[in-house]
mmCIF file of C-alpha atoms in Angstrom:
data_model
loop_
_atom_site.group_PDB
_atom_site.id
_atom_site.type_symbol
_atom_site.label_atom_id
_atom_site.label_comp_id
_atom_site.label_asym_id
_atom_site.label_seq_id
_atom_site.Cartn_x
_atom_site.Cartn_y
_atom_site.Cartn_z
ATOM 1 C CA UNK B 63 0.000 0.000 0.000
ATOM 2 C CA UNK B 64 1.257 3.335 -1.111
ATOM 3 C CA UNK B 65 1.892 6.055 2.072
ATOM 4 C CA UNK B 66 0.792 9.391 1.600
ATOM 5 C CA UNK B 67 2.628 12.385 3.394
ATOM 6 C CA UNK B 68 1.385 15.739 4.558
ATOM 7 C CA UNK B 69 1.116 18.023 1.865
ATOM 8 C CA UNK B 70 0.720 15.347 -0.733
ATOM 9 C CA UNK B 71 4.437 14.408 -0.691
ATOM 10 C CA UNK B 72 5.049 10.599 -2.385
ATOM 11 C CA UNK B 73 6.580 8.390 0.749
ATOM 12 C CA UNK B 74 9.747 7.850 -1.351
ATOM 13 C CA UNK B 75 10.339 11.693 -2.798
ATOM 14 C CA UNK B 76 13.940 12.639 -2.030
ATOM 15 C CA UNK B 77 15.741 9.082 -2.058
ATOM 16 C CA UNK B 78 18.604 8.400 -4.096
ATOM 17 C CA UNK B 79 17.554 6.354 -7.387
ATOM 18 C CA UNK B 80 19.768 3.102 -8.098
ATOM 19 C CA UNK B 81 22.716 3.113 -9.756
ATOM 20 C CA UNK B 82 21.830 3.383 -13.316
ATOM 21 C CA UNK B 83 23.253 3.672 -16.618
ATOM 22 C CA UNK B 84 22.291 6.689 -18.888
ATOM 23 C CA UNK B 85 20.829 7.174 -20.878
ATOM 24 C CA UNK B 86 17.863 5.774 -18.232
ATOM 25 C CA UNK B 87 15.738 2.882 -19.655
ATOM 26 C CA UNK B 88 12.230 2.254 -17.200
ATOM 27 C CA UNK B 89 10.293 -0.508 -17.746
ATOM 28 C CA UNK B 90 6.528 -0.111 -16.843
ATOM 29 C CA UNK B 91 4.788 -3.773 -16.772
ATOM 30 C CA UNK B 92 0.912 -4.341 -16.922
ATOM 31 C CA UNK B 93 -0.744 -7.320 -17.432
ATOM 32 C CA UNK B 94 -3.636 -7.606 -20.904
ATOM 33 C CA UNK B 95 -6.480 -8.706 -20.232
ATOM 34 C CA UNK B 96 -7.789 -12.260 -22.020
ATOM 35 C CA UNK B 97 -8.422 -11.214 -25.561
ATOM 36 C CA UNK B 98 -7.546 -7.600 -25.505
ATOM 37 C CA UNK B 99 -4.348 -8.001 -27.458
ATOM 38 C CA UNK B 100 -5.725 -7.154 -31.367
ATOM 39 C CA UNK B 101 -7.043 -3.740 -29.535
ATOM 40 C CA UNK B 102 -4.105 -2.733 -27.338
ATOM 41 C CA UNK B 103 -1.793 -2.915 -30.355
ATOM 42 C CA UNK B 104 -4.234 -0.655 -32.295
ATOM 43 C CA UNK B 105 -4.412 1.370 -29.088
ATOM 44 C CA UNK B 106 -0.228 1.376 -28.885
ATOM 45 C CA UNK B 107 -0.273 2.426 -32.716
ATOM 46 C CA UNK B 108 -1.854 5.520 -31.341
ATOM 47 C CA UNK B 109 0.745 6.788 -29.037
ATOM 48 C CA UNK B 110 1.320 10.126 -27.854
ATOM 49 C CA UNK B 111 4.551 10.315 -29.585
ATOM 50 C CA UNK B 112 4.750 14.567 -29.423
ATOM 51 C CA UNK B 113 4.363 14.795 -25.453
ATOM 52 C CA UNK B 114 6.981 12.114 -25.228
ATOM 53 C CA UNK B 115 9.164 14.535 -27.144
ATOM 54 C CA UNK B 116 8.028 17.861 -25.865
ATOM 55 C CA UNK B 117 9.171 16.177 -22.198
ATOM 56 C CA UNK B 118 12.060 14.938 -22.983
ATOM 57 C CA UNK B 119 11.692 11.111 -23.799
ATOM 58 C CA UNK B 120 14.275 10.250 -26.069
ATOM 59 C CA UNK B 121 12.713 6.502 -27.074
ATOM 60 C CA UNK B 122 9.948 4.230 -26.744
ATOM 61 C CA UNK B 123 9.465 0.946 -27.228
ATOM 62 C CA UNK B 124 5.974 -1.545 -26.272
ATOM 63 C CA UNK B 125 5.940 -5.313 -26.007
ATOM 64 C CA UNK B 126 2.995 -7.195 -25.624
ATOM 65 C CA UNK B 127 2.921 -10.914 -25.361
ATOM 66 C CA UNK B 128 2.789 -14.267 -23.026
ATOM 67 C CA UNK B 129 -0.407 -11.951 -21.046
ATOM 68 C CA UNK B 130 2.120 -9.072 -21.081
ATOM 69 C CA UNK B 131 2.244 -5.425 -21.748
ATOM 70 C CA UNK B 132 5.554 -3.478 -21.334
ATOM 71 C CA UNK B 133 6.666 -0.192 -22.429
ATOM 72 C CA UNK B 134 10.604 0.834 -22.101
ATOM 73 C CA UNK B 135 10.979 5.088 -22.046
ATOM 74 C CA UNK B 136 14.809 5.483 -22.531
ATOM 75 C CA UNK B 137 15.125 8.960 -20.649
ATOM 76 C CA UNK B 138 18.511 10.819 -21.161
ATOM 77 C CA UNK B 139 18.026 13.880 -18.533
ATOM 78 C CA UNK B 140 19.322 13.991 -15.153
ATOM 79 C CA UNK B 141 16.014 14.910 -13.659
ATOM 80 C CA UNK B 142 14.141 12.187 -14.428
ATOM 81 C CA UNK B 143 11.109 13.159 -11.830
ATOM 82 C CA UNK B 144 10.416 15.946 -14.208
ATOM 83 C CA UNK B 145 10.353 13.838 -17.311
ATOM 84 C CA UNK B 146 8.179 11.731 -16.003
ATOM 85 C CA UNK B 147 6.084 13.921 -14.432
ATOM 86 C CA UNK B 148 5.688 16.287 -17.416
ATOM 87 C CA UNK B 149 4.793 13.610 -19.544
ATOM 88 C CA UNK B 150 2.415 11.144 -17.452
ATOM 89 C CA UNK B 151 0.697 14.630 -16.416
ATOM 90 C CA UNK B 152 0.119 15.718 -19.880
ATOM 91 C CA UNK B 153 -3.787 15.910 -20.915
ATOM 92 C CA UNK B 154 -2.625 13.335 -24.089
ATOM 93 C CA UNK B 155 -0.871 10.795 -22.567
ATOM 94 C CA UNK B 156 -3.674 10.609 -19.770
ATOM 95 C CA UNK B 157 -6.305 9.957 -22.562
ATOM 96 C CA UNK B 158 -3.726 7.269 -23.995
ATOM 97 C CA UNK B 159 -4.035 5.784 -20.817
ATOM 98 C CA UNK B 160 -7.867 6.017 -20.314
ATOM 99 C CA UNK B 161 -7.434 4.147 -23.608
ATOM 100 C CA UNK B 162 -5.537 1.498 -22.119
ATOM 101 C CA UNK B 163 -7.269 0.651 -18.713
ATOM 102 C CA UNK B 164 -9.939 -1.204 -20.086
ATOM 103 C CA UNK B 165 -7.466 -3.982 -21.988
ATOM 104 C CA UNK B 166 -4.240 -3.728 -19.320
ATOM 105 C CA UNK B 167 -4.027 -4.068 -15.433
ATOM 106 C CA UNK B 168 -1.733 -2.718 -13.423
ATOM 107 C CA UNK B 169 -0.642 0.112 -15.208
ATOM 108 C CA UNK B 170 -0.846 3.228 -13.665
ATOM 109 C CA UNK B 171 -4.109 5.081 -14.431
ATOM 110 C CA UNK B 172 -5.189 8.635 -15.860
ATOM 111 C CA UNK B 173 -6.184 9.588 -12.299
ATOM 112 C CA UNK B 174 -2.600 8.769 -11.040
ATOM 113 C CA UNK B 175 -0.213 12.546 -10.601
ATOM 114 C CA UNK B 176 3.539 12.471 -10.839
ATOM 115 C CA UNK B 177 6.231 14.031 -9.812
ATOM 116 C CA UNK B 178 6.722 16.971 -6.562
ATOM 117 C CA UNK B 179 3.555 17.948 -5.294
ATOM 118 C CA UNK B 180 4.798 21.636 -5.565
ATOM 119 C CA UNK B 181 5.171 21.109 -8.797
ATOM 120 C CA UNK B 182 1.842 19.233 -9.850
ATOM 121 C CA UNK B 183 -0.325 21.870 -7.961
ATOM 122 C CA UNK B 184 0.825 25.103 -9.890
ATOM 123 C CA UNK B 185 -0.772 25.563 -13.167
ATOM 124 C CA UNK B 186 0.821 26.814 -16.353
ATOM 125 C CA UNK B 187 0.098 30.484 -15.164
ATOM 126 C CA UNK B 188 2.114 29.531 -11.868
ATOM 127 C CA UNK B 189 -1.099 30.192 -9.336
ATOM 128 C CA UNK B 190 -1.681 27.268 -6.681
ATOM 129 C CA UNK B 191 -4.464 25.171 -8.051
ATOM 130 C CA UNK B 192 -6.306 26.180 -4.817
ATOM 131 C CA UNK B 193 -9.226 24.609 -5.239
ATOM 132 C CA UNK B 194 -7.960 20.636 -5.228
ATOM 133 C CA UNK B 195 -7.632 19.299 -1.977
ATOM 134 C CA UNK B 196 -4.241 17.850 -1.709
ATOM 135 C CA UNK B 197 -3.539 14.505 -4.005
ATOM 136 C CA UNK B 198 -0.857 12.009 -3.272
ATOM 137 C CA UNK B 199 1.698 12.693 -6.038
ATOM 138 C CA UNK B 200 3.735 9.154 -7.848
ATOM 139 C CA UNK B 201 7.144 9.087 -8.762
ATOM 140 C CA UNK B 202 8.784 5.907 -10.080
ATOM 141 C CA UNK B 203 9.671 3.946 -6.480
ATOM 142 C CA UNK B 204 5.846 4.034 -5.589
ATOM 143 C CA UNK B 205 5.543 2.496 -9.773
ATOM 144 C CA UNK B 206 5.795 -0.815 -10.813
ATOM 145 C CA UNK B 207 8.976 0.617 -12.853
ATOM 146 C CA UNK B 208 11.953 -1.370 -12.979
ATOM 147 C CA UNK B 209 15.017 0.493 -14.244
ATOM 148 C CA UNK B 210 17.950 -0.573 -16.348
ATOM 149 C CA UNK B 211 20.887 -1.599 -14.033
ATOM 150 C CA UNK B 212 22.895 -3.545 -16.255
ATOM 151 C CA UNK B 213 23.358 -3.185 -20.497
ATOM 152 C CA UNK B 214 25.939 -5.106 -22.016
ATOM 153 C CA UNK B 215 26.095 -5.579 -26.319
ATOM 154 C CA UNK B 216 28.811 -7.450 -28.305
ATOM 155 C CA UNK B 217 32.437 -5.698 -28.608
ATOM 156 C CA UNK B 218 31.621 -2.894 -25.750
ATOM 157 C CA UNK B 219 32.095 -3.583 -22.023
ATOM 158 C CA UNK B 220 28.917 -3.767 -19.630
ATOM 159 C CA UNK B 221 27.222 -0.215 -18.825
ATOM 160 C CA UNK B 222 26.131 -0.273 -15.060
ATOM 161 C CA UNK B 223 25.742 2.958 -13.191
ATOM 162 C CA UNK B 224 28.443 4.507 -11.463
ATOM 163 C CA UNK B 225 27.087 7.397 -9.314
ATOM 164 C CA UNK B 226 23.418 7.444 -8.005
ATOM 165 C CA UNK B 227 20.918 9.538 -10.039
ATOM 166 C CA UNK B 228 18.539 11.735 -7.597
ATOM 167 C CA UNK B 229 17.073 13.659 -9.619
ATOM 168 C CA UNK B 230 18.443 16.812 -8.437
ATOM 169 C CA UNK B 231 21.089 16.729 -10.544
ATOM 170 C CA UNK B 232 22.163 19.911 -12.924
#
């Protein structure tokens, strides 16, 4: 179960990430739903390719198969928090998932915030969003993300992290 903080803080905001190598690949796993395969590839065709982009995800890539769905963001930034939470927050890619809840479990859905609660409460004008009560807000160690600790590929040595990745990073 997921442990919200005063102020709408996520109960793992502030600790160091793994040691990871960059650029940073997350893997996001659901499970599809008997039958729902045909329509979550037609759904995946459909991706919100331009808020990946406009928040800084370098790469995609979806598998789907054995009962599985998984989709791999390859994120090259240091502040990874933002990334993530400028792109899950993004009115497209919460439709994309709306799209996707009915055929995949366990994915994170379009009611789901990420990133600093400071951050998720001011709108695009910068005034407080005073109105919504306080939310708990996600980052990736309250996720079912797992992130790439180990990459090795013929004639280079193996890429593991070196120093951890916070977030906080310049």
């Amino acid at each position: 179960m997921h442990e919200e903080h005063p102020g709408g803080r996520s109960a793992r905001e502030g600790q160091a990430a793994a040691l990871t190598p960059r650029p940073l690949r997350l893997l996001l796993i659901g499970r599809v739903k008997p039958g729902a395969e045909a329509a979550l590839r037609e759904t995946q065709a459909r991706f919100p390719c331009d808020a990946a982009i406009e928040a800084g995800i370098e790469a995609v890539e979806a598998y789907v198969g054995s009962g599985h769905y998984a989709v791999e963001l390859e994120i090259g930034a240091d502040d990874v928090q933002h990334v993530l939470a400028t792109f899950f927050n993004d009115r497209r890619v919460r439709e994309f998932r709306t799209e996707l809840a009915p055929m995949v479990e366990g994915l994170p859905g379009p009611e789901y915030r990420f990133g600093a609660a400071d951050r998720f409460h001011a709108d695009t004008s910068g005034a407080a969003d005073a109105e919504q009560p306080p939310q708990t807000i996600y980052n990736t160690g309250d996720l079912p993300f797992a992130a790439s600790m180990y990459r090795w590929r013929v004639g280079q040595p193996p890429q593991t992290g070196r120093v951890p990745h916070t977030g906080t990073e310049t």
